[in-house]
Tab-separated table of C-alpha atoms in Angstrom:
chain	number	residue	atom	x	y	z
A	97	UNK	CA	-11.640	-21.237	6.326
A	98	UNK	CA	-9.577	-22.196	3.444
A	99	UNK	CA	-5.548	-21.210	3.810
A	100	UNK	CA	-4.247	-23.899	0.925
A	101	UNK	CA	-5.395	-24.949	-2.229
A	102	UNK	CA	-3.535	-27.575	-4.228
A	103	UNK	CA	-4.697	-28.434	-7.720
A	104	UNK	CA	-4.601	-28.108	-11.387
A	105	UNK	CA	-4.599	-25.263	-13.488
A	106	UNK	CA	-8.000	-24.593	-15.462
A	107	UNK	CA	-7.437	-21.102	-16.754
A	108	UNK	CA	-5.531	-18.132	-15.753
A	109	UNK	CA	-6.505	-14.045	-16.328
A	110	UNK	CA	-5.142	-10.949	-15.245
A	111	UNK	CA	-6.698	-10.843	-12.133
A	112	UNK	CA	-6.397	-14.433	-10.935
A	113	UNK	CA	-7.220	-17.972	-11.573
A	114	UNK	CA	-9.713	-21.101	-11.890
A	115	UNK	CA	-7.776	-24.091	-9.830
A	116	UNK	CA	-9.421	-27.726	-9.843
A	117	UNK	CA	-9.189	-29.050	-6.845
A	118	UNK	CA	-10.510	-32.398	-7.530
A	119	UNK	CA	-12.778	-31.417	-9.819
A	120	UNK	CA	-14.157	-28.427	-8.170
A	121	UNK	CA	-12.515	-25.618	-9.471
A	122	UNK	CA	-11.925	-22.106	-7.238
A	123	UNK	CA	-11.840	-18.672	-8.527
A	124	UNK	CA	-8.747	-17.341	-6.649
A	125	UNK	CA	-7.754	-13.824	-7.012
A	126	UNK	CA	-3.992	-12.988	-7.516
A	127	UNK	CA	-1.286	-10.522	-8.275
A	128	UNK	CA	0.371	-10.692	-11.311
A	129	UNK	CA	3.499	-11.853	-9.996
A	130	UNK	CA	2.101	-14.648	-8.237
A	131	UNK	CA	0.255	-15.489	-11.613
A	132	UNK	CA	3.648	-15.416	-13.220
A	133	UNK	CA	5.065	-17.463	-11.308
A	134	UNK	CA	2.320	-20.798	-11.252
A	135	UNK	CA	2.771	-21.626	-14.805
A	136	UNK	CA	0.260	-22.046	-17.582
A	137	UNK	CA	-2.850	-24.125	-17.803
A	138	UNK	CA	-2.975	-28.004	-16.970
A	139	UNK	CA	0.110	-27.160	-14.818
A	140	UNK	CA	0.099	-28.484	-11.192
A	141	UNK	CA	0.099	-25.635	-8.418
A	142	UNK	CA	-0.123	-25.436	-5.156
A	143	UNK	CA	-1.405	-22.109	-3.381
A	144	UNK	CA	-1.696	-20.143	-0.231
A	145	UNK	CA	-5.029	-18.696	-0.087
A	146	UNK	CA	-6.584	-15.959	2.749
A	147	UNK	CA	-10.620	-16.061	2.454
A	148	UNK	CA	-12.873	-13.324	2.740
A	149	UNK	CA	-15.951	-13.743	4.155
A	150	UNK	CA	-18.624	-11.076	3.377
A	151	UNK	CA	-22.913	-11.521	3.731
A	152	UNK	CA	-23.006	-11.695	0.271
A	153	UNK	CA	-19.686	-13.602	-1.172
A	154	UNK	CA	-16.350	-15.438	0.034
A	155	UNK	CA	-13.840	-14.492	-2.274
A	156	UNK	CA	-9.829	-16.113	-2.277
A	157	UNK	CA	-7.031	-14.337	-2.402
A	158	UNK	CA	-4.287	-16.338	-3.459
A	159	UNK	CA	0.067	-16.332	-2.949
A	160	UNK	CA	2.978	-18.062	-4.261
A	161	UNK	CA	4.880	-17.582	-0.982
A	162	UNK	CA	4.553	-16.469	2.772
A	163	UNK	CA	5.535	-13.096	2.385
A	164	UNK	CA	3.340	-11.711	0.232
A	165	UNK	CA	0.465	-13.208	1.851
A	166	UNK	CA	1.898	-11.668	4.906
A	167	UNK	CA	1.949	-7.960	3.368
A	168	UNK	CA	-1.255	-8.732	2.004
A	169	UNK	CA	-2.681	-8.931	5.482
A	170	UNK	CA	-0.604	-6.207	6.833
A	171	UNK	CA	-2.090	-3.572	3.753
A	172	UNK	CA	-5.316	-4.491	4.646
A	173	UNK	CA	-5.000	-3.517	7.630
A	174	UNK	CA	-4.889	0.194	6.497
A	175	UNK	CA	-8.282	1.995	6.397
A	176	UNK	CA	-9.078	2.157	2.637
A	177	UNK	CA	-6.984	-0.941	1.328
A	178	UNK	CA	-9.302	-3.539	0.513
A	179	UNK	CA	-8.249	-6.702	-1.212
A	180	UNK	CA	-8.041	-5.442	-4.979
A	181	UNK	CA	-6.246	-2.602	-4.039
A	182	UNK	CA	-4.225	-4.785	-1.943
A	183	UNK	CA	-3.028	-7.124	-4.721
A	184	UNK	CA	-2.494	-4.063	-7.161
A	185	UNK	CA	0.396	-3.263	-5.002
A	186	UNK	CA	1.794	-6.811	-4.738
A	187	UNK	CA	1.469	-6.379	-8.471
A	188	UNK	CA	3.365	-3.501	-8.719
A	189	UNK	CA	6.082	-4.397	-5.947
A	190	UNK	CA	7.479	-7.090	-4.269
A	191	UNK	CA	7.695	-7.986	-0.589
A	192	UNK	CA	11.169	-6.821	-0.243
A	193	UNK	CA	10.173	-3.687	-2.390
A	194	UNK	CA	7.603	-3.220	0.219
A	195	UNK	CA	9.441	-3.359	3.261
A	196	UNK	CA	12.685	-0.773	1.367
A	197	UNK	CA	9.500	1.288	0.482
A	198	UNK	CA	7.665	1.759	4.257
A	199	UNK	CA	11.261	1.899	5.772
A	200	UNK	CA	12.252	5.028	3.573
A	201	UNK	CA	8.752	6.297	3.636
A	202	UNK	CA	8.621	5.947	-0.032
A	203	UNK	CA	5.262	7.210	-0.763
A	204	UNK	CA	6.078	7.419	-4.790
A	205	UNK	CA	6.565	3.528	-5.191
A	206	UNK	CA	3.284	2.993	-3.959
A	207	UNK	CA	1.405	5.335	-5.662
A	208	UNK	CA	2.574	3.708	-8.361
A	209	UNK	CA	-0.204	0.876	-8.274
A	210	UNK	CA	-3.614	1.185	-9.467
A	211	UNK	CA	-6.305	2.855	-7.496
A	212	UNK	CA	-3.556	4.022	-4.822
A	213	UNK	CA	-3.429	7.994	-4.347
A	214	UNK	CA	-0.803	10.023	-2.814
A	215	UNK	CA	-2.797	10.324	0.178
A	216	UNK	CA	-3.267	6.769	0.350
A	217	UNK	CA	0.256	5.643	-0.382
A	218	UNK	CA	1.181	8.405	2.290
A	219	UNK	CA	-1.049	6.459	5.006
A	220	UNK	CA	0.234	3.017	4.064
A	221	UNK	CA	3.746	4.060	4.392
A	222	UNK	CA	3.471	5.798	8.011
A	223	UNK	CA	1.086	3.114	9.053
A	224	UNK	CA	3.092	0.443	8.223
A	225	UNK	CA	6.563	1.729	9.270
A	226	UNK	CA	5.972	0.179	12.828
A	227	UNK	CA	4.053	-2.790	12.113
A	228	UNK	CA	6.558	-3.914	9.361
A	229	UNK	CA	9.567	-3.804	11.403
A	230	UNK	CA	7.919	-6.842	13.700
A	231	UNK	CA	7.420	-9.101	10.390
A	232	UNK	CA	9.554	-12.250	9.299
A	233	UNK	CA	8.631	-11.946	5.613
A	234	UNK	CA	11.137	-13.559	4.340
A	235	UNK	CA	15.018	-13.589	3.676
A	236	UNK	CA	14.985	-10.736	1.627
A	237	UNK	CA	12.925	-8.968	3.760
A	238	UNK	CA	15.366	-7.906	6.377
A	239	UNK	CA	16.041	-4.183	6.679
A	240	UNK	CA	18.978	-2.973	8.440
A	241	UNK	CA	19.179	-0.415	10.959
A	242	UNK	CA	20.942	2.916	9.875
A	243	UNK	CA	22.671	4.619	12.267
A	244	UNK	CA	21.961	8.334	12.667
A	245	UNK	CA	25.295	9.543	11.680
A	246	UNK	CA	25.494	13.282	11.240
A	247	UNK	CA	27.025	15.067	8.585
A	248	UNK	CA	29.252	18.348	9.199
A	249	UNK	CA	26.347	20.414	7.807
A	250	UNK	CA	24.148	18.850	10.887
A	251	UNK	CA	22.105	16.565	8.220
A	252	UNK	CA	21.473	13.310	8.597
A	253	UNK	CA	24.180	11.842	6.595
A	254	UNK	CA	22.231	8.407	5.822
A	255	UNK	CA	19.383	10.317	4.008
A	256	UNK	CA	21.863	12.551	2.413
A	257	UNK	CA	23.202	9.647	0.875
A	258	UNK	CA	19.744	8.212	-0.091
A	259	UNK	CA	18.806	11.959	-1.715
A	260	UNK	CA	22.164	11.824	-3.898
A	261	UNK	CA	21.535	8.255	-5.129
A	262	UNK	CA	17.662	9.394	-5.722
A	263	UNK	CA	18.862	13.225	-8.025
A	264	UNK	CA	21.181	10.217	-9.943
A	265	UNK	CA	17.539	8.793	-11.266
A	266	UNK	CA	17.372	5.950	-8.676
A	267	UNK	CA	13.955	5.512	-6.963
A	268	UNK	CA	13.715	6.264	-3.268
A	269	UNK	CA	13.457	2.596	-2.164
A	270	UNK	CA	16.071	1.556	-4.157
A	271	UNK	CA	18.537	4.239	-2.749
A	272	UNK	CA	17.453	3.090	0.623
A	273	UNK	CA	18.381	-0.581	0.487
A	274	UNK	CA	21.508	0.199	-1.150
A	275	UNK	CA	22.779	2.275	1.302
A	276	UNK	CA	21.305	0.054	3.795
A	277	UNK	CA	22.846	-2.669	2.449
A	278	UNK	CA	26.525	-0.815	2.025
A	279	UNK	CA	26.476	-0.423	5.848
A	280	UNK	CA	25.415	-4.153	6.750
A	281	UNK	CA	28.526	-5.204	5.052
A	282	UNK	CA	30.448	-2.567	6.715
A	283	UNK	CA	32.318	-1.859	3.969
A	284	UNK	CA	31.265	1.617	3.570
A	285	UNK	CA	31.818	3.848	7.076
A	286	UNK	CA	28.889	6.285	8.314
A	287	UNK	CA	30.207	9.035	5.928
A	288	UNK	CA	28.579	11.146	3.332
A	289	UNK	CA	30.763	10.348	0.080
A	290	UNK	CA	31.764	6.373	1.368
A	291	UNK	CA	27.638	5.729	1.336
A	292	UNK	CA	27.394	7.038	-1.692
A	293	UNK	CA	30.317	5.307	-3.636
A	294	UNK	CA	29.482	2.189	-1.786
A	295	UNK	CA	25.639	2.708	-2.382
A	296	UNK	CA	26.199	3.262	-6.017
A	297	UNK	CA	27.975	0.027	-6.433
A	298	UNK	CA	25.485	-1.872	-4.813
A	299	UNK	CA	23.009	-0.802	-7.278
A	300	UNK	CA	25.043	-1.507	-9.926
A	301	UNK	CA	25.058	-5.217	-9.148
């Protein structure tokens, strides 16, 4: 099994790469982010690559870092995400996006990729909610626990917080790791109108 490719450039597309590797050159499938961030032909790169073995083909996936090879596994192993579909989500979101978007059960920013459905996006987020939380992916990565404050009208007043940031315009996820983020510095208190002033100003950073 190949799980590293280091090389040369040959040519790059939207879906991937041709790497020479010594003169043999590998068709590696990417995401566009990883393909933005290799550089452009005759460039030096080095890759980490997951191979699929089928009867009829191997194909290479390949990632500029650790997490997003690691999420790459983890969506596959979702009935119904194979590898394209797999990368059009890396394409669409990052690693860290990932994580704020299964912790919030943000079903919208993952529909958001090509050839993912609501239903789809809806199993990949409740899936995933579990298996994500046991993941180093990175320093980014890390969500923080919210604590199930309550607020007086017997709501919880973390996701009243994230549902005011998300009628302001700002995407589920987004309003998740803000407010998230506002209580790891515990600057804001567990309290419906401090997580929102504090959330607000995290997103405004």
């Amino acid at each position: 099994m190949i799980g590293k490719l280091t090389g040369v450039i040959d040519s790059l597309n939207e879906d991937g790469l041709l790497l020479d590797v010594n003169g043999v050159g590998y068709v590696v499938h990417a995401s566009s982010k990883t393909i933005g961030r290799l550089g452009a032909a005759g460039a030096n790169a080095s890759i980490l690559i997951e191979t699929q073995v089928r009867e009829d083909a191997i194909t290479l996936f390949g990632f500029a870092d650790h997490a997003e090879r690691d999420w790459f596994r983890l969506l596959r192993s979702v009935q119904g995400v194979g590898g394209k579909v797999a990368l059009a989500i890396l394409s669409t979101l990052t690693p860290n996006d990932l994580v704020h978007a299964v912790a919030s059960q943000d079903k919208a920013s993952v529909s958001r990729a090509n050839g993912v459905g609501p239903k789809l996006a809806q199993r990949i987020v409740s899936e995933l909610k579990d298996k994500a939380a046991g993941l180093e992916l990175g320093a980014g990565a890390n969500v923080v626990a919210l604590p199930a404050g309550k607020a007086s009208e017997g709501g919880d007043v973390v996701n009243d917080a994230v549902s005011a940031l998300v009628n302001l315009g700002y995407r589920r996820a987004e309003a998740y790791g803000a407010v998230s983020k506002a209580l790891a510095s515990k600057q804001a208190r567990a309290e419906l109108n401090d997580l929102i002033v504090h959330g607000l100003r995290e997103l405004s950073q």
